[in-house]
Tab-separated table of C-alpha atoms and ligand atoms in Angstrom:
chain	number	residue	atom	x	y	z
O	1	UNK	CA	156.445	-172.770	78.960
O	2	UNK	CA	155.534	-171.963	75.368
O	3	UNK	CA	157.177	-169.695	72.835
O	4	UNK	CA	155.125	-166.643	73.835
O	5	UNK	CA	156.633	-166.908	77.304
O	6	UNK	CA	160.296	-166.956	76.393
O	7	UNK	CA	162.076	-164.272	74.412
O	8	UNK	CA	165.834	-164.302	74.703
O	9	UNK	CA	168.504	-162.318	72.936
O	10	UNK	CA	172.172	-161.976	72.121
O	11	UNK	CA	173.373	-158.383	72.140
O	12	UNK	CA	176.956	-158.060	70.908
O	13	UNK	CA	178.799	-154.743	70.690
O	14	UNK	CA	180.406	-154.456	67.249
O	15	UNK	CA	183.810	-153.502	68.607
O	16	UNK	CA	185.447	-156.494	66.908
O	17	UNK	CA	184.605	-159.919	65.486
O	18	UNK	CA	183.061	-162.692	67.551
O	19	UNK	CA	185.781	-164.356	69.673
O	20	UNK	CA	185.959	-167.339	72.013
O	21	UNK	CA	184.469	-165.256	74.867
O	22	UNK	CA	181.504	-163.827	73.002
O	23	UNK	CA	180.829	-167.240	71.445
O	24	UNK	CA	180.231	-168.610	74.956
O	25	UNK	CA	177.584	-165.925	75.651
O	26	UNK	CA	176.011	-166.481	72.232
O	27	UNK	CA	175.914	-170.252	72.716
O	28	UNK	CA	174.425	-170.080	76.230
O	29	UNK	CA	171.699	-167.601	75.233
O	30	UNK	CA	170.907	-169.585	72.082
O	31	UNK	CA	170.659	-172.943	73.846
O	32	UNK	CA	168.515	-171.496	76.617
O	33	UNK	CA	166.099	-169.954	74.108
O	34	UNK	CA	165.870	-173.095	72.001
O	35	UNK	CA	165.336	-175.578	74.852
O	36	UNK	CA	162.493	-173.361	76.076
O	37	UNK	CA	161.026	-173.291	72.536
O	38	UNK	CA	161.562	-169.546	72.714
O	39	UNK	CA	162.656	-166.833	70.364
O	40	UNK	CA	166.275	-165.742	70.096
O	41	UNK	CA	166.642	-162.120	69.040
O	42	UNK	CA	169.757	-160.351	67.917
O	43	UNK	CA	170.594	-156.778	68.786
O	44	UNK	CA	173.669	-154.885	67.653
O	45	UNK	CA	174.714	-152.761	70.636
O	46	UNK	CA	176.529	-149.950	68.892
O	47	UNK	CA	175.282	-147.260	71.266
O	48	UNK	CA	178.901	-146.408	72.101
O	49	UNK	CA	179.749	-145.295	68.582
O	50	UNK	CA	183.304	-144.479	69.628
O	51	UNK	CA	183.957	-148.239	69.930
O	52	UNK	CA	182.247	-149.340	66.738
O	53	UNK	CA	184.594	-151.014	64.281
O	54	UNK	CA	183.375	-150.813	60.676
O	55	UNK	CA	182.473	-154.256	59.358
O	56	UNK	CA	182.407	-155.896	62.818
O	57	UNK	CA	178.605	-156.258	62.954
O	58	UNK	CA	178.564	-158.039	59.587
O	59	UNK	CA	181.448	-160.257	60.659
O	60	UNK	CA	179.557	-161.238	63.844
O	61	UNK	CA	176.397	-162.042	61.867
O	62	UNK	CA	178.381	-164.081	59.379
O	63	UNK	CA	180.098	-166.063	62.148
O	64	UNK	CA	176.784	-166.809	63.911
O	65	UNK	CA	175.440	-168.144	60.602
O	66	UNK	CA	178.493	-170.404	60.143
O	67	UNK	CA	177.884	-171.844	63.630
O	68	UNK	CA	174.246	-172.486	62.783
O	69	UNK	CA	172.778	-169.873	65.146
O	70	UNK	CA	169.931	-168.116	63.352
O	71	UNK	CA	168.000	-165.298	64.954
O	72	UNK	CA	164.267	-164.829	64.996
O	73	UNK	CA	162.793	-161.593	63.697
O	74	UNK	CA	164.561	-158.456	62.609
O	75	UNK	CA	167.962	-157.408	63.862
O	76	UNK	CA	167.745	-154.287	66.006
O	77	UNK	CA	170.544	-151.711	65.860
O	78	UNK	CA	170.919	-149.339	68.813
O	79	UNK	CA	172.390	-146.397	66.922
O	80	UNK	CA	169.093	-146.192	65.008
O	81	UNK	CA	166.943	-146.020	68.114
O	82	UNK	CA	168.062	-142.824	69.844
O	83	UNK	CA	164.532	-141.298	70.008
O	84	UNK	CA	163.466	-144.223	72.217
O	85	UNK	CA	166.293	-143.552	74.663
O	86	UNK	CA	165.530	-139.835	74.643
O	87	UNK	CA	161.853	-140.566	75.436
O	88	UNK	CA	162.809	-142.841	78.350
O	89	UNK	CA	165.170	-140.196	79.744
O	90	UNK	CA	162.346	-137.642	79.586
O	91	UNK	CA	160.200	-139.934	81.713
O	92	UNK	CA	162.813	-139.949	84.440
O	93	UNK	CA	162.174	-136.225	84.947
O	94	UNK	CA	164.235	-134.617	87.666
O	95	UNK	CA	165.682	-137.911	88.839
O	96	UNK	CA	168.147	-137.022	86.078
O	97	UNK	CA	170.397	-134.075	86.710
O	98	UNK	CA	173.189	-132.364	84.792
O	99	UNK	CA	176.604	-132.990	86.262
O	100	UNK	CA	179.667	-130.877	85.579
O	101	UNK	CA	182.301	-133.044	87.275
O	102	UNK	CA	185.246	-134.443	85.384
O	103	UNK	CA	186.502	-137.989	85.929
O	104	UNK	CA	189.522	-136.603	87.732
O	105	UNK	CA	187.414	-134.582	90.166
O	106	UNK	CA	185.349	-137.670	90.960
O	107	UNK	CA	188.451	-139.839	91.408
O	108	UNK	CA	189.962	-137.166	93.689
O	109	UNK	CA	186.988	-137.410	96.036
O	110	UNK	CA	188.250	-140.913	96.917
O	111	UNK	CA	184.893	-142.445	97.765
O	112	UNK	CA	186.184	-145.633	96.302
O	113	UNK	CA	185.584	-147.709	93.265
O	114	UNK	CA	182.064	-148.736	92.289
O	115	UNK	CA	181.160	-152.302	91.476
O	116	UNK	CA	181.812	-151.716	87.773
O	117	UNK	CA	185.274	-150.263	88.234
O	118	UNK	CA	184.293	-146.578	87.924
O	119	UNK	CA	184.828	-144.196	90.841
O	120	UNK	CA	181.747	-143.801	93.055
O	121	UNK	CA	180.178	-140.401	92.470
O	122	UNK	CA	180.250	-138.214	95.609
O	123	UNK	CA	177.031	-136.350	94.697
O	124	UNK	CA	178.735	-132.990	94.099
O	125	UNK	CA	176.174	-131.765	91.514
O	126	UNK	CA	173.127	-133.467	93.055
O	127	UNK	CA	171.716	-130.215	94.342
O	128	UNK	CA	172.907	-127.989	91.532
O	129	UNK	CA	176.189	-127.327	89.800
O	130	UNK	CA	178.800	-125.082	91.330
O	131	UNK	CA	178.887	-121.625	89.680
O	132	UNK	CA	180.919	-121.658	86.494
O	133	UNK	CA	180.668	-125.425	86.016
O	134	UNK	CA	178.982	-126.383	82.766
O	135	UNK	CA	177.030	-129.629	82.336
O	136	UNK	CA	178.993	-132.567	80.956
O	137	UNK	CA	176.821	-135.584	81.670
O	138	UNK	CA	173.306	-136.470	82.816
O	139	UNK	CA	173.298	-138.534	85.992
O	140	UNK	CA	170.557	-140.619	87.526
O	141	UNK	CA	169.937	-140.123	91.224
O	142	UNK	CA	170.068	-143.366	93.223
O	143	UNK	CA	167.986	-143.666	96.413
O	144	UNK	CA	169.244	-142.502	99.806
O	145	UNK	CA	170.978	-145.206	101.855
O	146	UNK	CA	168.017	-145.682	104.193
O	147	UNK	CA	165.367	-145.805	101.424
O	148	UNK	CA	163.603	-149.122	100.846
O	149	UNK	CA	164.418	-149.123	97.122
O	150	UNK	CA	168.162	-148.609	97.653
O	151	UNK	CA	168.813	-152.294	98.041
O	152	UNK	CA	168.114	-154.304	94.877
O	153	UNK	CA	168.097	-158.086	94.761
O	154	UNK	CA	167.512	-160.659	92.077
O	155	UNK	CA	167.842	-164.404	91.796
O	156	UNK	CA	170.398	-165.235	89.142
O	157	UNK	CA	169.663	-168.549	87.390
O	158	UNK	CA	173.365	-169.487	87.446
O	159	UNK	CA	174.675	-167.758	90.567
O	160	UNK	CA	171.689	-167.652	92.932
O	161	UNK	CA	170.441	-164.660	94.969
O	162	UNK	CA	172.428	-161.417	94.686
O	163	UNK	CA	171.951	-157.997	96.298
O	164	UNK	CA	173.501	-154.597	95.701
O	165	UNK	CA	173.049	-151.395	97.657
O	166	UNK	CA	172.990	-148.696	94.995
O	167	UNK	CA	173.915	-145.702	97.161
O	168	UNK	CA	176.978	-147.381	98.673
O	169	UNK	CA	178.164	-149.629	95.854
O	170	UNK	CA	177.319	-147.590	92.757
O	171	UNK	CA	176.324	-143.968	93.432
O	172	UNK	CA	174.475	-141.698	91.000
O	173	UNK	CA	175.368	-143.016	87.548
O	174	UNK	CA	175.698	-141.501	84.101
O	175	UNK	CA	172.886	-142.010	81.603
O	176	UNK	CA	174.073	-139.493	79.036
O	177	UNK	CA	177.795	-139.334	78.516
O	178	UNK	CA	180.035	-136.321	78.133
O	179	UNK	CA	180.440	-137.139	74.421
O	180	UNK	CA	176.659	-136.970	73.968
O	181	UNK	CA	175.965	-140.710	73.614
O	182	UNK	CA	173.337	-142.417	75.748
O	183	UNK	CA	174.847	-144.870	78.215
O	184	UNK	CA	174.585	-148.624	77.738
O	185	UNK	CA	172.547	-148.930	80.980
O	186	UNK	CA	169.680	-146.890	79.562
O	187	UNK	CA	169.762	-148.338	76.038
O	188	UNK	CA	169.791	-151.956	77.215
O	189	UNK	CA	166.811	-151.455	79.538
O	190	UNK	CA	164.758	-149.658	76.901
O	191	UNK	CA	165.589	-152.225	74.222
O	192	UNK	CA	164.992	-155.339	76.325
O	193	UNK	CA	161.554	-153.990	77.260
O	194	UNK	CA	160.739	-152.826	73.734
O	195	UNK	CA	161.681	-156.250	72.348
O	196	UNK	CA	159.691	-157.934	75.166
O	197	UNK	CA	162.717	-159.916	76.280
O	198	UNK	CA	161.788	-162.273	79.117
O	199	UNK	CA	165.131	-164.038	79.696
O	200	UNK	CA	168.616	-162.538	79.606
O	201	UNK	CA	171.613	-164.867	79.393
O	202	UNK	CA	174.976	-163.068	79.261
O	203	UNK	CA	178.451	-163.039	80.797
O	204	UNK	CA	179.304	-162.280	84.437
O	205	UNK	CA	181.164	-159.179	83.256
O	206	UNK	CA	177.694	-157.563	83.234
O	207	UNK	CA	176.633	-158.907	86.607
O	208	UNK	CA	177.348	-155.670	88.472
O	209	UNK	CA	175.223	-153.703	85.996
O	210	UNK	CA	172.132	-155.781	86.611
O	211	UNK	CA	170.852	-153.996	89.718
O	212	UNK	CA	171.218	-150.630	87.972
O	213	UNK	CA	169.184	-152.016	85.113
O	214	UNK	CA	166.515	-153.345	87.495
O	215	UNK	CA	166.418	-149.939	89.221
O	216	UNK	CA	165.838	-148.278	85.838
O	217	UNK	CA	163.164	-150.831	84.913
O	218	UNK	CA	161.317	-150.029	88.123
O	219	UNK	CA	161.546	-146.269	87.585
O	220	UNK	CA	160.256	-146.638	84.032
O	221	UNK	CA	157.490	-149.098	84.974
O	222	UNK	CA	159.030	-151.903	82.870
O	223	UNK	CA	159.058	-155.626	83.698
O	224	UNK	CA	162.240	-157.276	84.990
O	225	UNK	CA	163.368	-160.285	82.919
O	226	UNK	CA	164.930	-163.437	84.392
O	227	UNK	CA	168.739	-163.219	84.447
O	228	UNK	CA	171.459	-165.797	84.040
O	229	UNK	CA	175.116	-164.743	84.098
O	230	UNK	CA	177.467	-167.352	82.690
O	231	UNK	CA	181.232	-167.405	83.396
O	232	UNK	CA	183.402	-165.314	81.091
O	233	UNK	CA	186.502	-166.560	79.339
O	234	UNK	CA	189.652	-164.901	80.663
O	235	UNK	CA	193.189	-164.694	79.330
O	236	UNK	CA	196.277	-165.839	81.236
O	237	UNK	CA	196.343	-162.503	83.129
O	238	UNK	CA	192.785	-162.992	84.322
O	239	UNK	CA	191.376	-160.303	82.027
O	240	UNK	CA	188.073	-160.830	80.238
O	241	UNK	CA	188.819	-161.939	76.703
O	242	UNK	CA	188.307	-159.185	74.147
O	243	UNK	CA	190.066	-157.903	71.101
O	244	UNK	CA	191.991	-155.509	73.372
O	245	UNK	CA	193.156	-158.330	75.667
O	246	UNK	CA	194.422	-160.513	72.881
O	247	UNK	CA	191.431	-162.651	71.836
O	248	UNK	CA	192.231	-164.560	68.695
O	249	UNK	CA	189.631	-164.605	65.931
O	250	UNK	CA	187.532	-167.771	65.777
O	251	UNK	CA	188.483	-170.380	63.228
O	252	UNK	CA	185.402	-170.343	61.008
O	253	UNK	CA	186.813	-173.145	58.872
O	254	UNK	CA	186.342	-175.460	61.890
O	255	UNK	CA	183.093	-174.337	63.555
O	256	UNK	CA	182.540	-177.665	65.300
O	257	UNK	CA	185.854	-177.383	67.128
O	258	UNK	CA	185.071	-173.831	68.267
O	259	UNK	CA	181.569	-174.757	69.446
O	260	UNK	CA	182.894	-177.787	71.266
O	261	UNK	CA	185.401	-175.566	73.096
O	262	UNK	CA	182.650	-173.111	74.113
O	263	UNK	CA	180.465	-175.997	75.303
O	264	UNK	CA	183.365	-177.433	77.332
O	265	UNK	CA	183.831	-174.037	78.951
O	266	UNK	CA	180.156	-174.111	79.988
O	267	UNK	CA	180.753	-177.644	81.336
O	268	UNK	CA	178.230	-179.206	79.009
O	269	UNK	CA	178.762	-182.905	78.832
O	270	UNK	CA	178.680	-183.843	75.133
O	271	UNK	CA	179.400	-187.156	73.410
O	272	UNK	CA	182.106	-186.086	70.932
O	273	UNK	CA	179.675	-185.003	68.178
O	274	UNK	CA	181.078	-185.398	64.677
O	275	UNK	CA	178.905	-182.881	62.864
O	276	UNK	CA	177.268	-179.502	63.562
O	277	UNK	CA	173.866	-181.193	63.614
O	278	UNK	CA	175.161	-183.709	66.117
O	279	UNK	CA	176.647	-180.915	68.215
O	280	UNK	CA	173.350	-179.041	68.400
O	281	UNK	CA	171.411	-182.174	69.264
O	282	UNK	CA	173.812	-183.053	72.078
O	283	UNK	CA	174.208	-179.516	73.355
O	284	UNK	CA	170.437	-178.940	73.516
O	285	UNK	CA	170.020	-182.136	75.453
O	286	UNK	CA	172.790	-181.249	77.885
O	287	UNK	CA	171.467	-177.715	78.446
O	288	UNK	CA	167.920	-178.960	78.752
O	289	UNK	CA	168.991	-181.404	81.399
O	290	UNK	CA	170.719	-178.719	83.403
O	291	UNK	CA	168.677	-175.562	83.038
O	292	UNK	CA	165.240	-176.004	81.638
O	293	UNK	CA	162.465	-174.802	83.902
O	294	UNK	CA	160.825	-177.722	85.692
O	295	UNK	CA	157.318	-176.722	84.540
O	296	UNK	CA	157.570	-178.295	81.105
O	297	UNK	CA	154.800	-177.684	78.575
D	301	LIG	N1	176.683	-155.359	74.438
D	301	LIG	C1	177.175	-156.051	75.588
D	301	LIG	C2	178.479	-156.740	75.243
D	301	LIG	O1	178.742	-157.007	74.092
D	301	LIG	C3	176.190	-157.073	76.090
D	301	LIG	C4	175.064	-156.427	76.795
D	301	LIG	C5	174.051	-157.358	77.429
D	301	LIG	O2	174.019	-158.554	77.106
D	301	LIG	O3	173.270	-156.852	78.218
D	301	LIG	O4	179.248	-157.017	76.136
């Protein structure tokens, strides 16, 4: 595999500084790109502008530099790319429909909770909005339960084969939100294709989104990258670590200690490196041993 065949990326949301959880995703995606002699791109996923914390993107970039993780190419920023998302939505034509339902109305229909924790949409506005209901969101139609493309499978490089039935487990999902922002699902698919990303390495918190993203790739005629979902760091209550769930900021005065902790979490067997250089040498070797594609260059 040569460099042209591997483009990876790290795509943090600037809702807070890098923490122990996001460092694990950064480290895994970085190691995977480097052992494949690939590129490692950086994308600031600030598409949900309501969650953007001023200064967080710069703090993340600074921290990555302290750890010795340097990106290839220009940094892409989602909030500056809205025309691309608009163009992709146009291509979806009438698979997208305006929906007037509120969250409460959807929850009241009691179809159950979708894989990502949101209530499954009962399809109320699929064939037109009820009189007097104004459009709040744009939803993407998923296939009917008996359609061949309703069931989407992929082979995760960490977890193995996984399948999701969109109609039953997800339902029609929002691509343009009630507050006017494009949804993450659309932006991430457009950006990964535009940046020619071939390999995605990220946390299992995004596992349940993957089939939706593959569905969108297929509708838009875009290639599907290889996926690897690595375990996410959780707090004592089992919640994914984030600023909201009490993640402590990383200690940038001791980057080796923080990297070592992230590597331990990924069960990389290192030999107590005493310097950042030593860490990277060891960590590359350990990752290479475990995950590099067998067809070496
Ligand atoms: N922006 C997402 C996050 O910070 C990551 C999205 C992705 O890797 O696809 O959780």
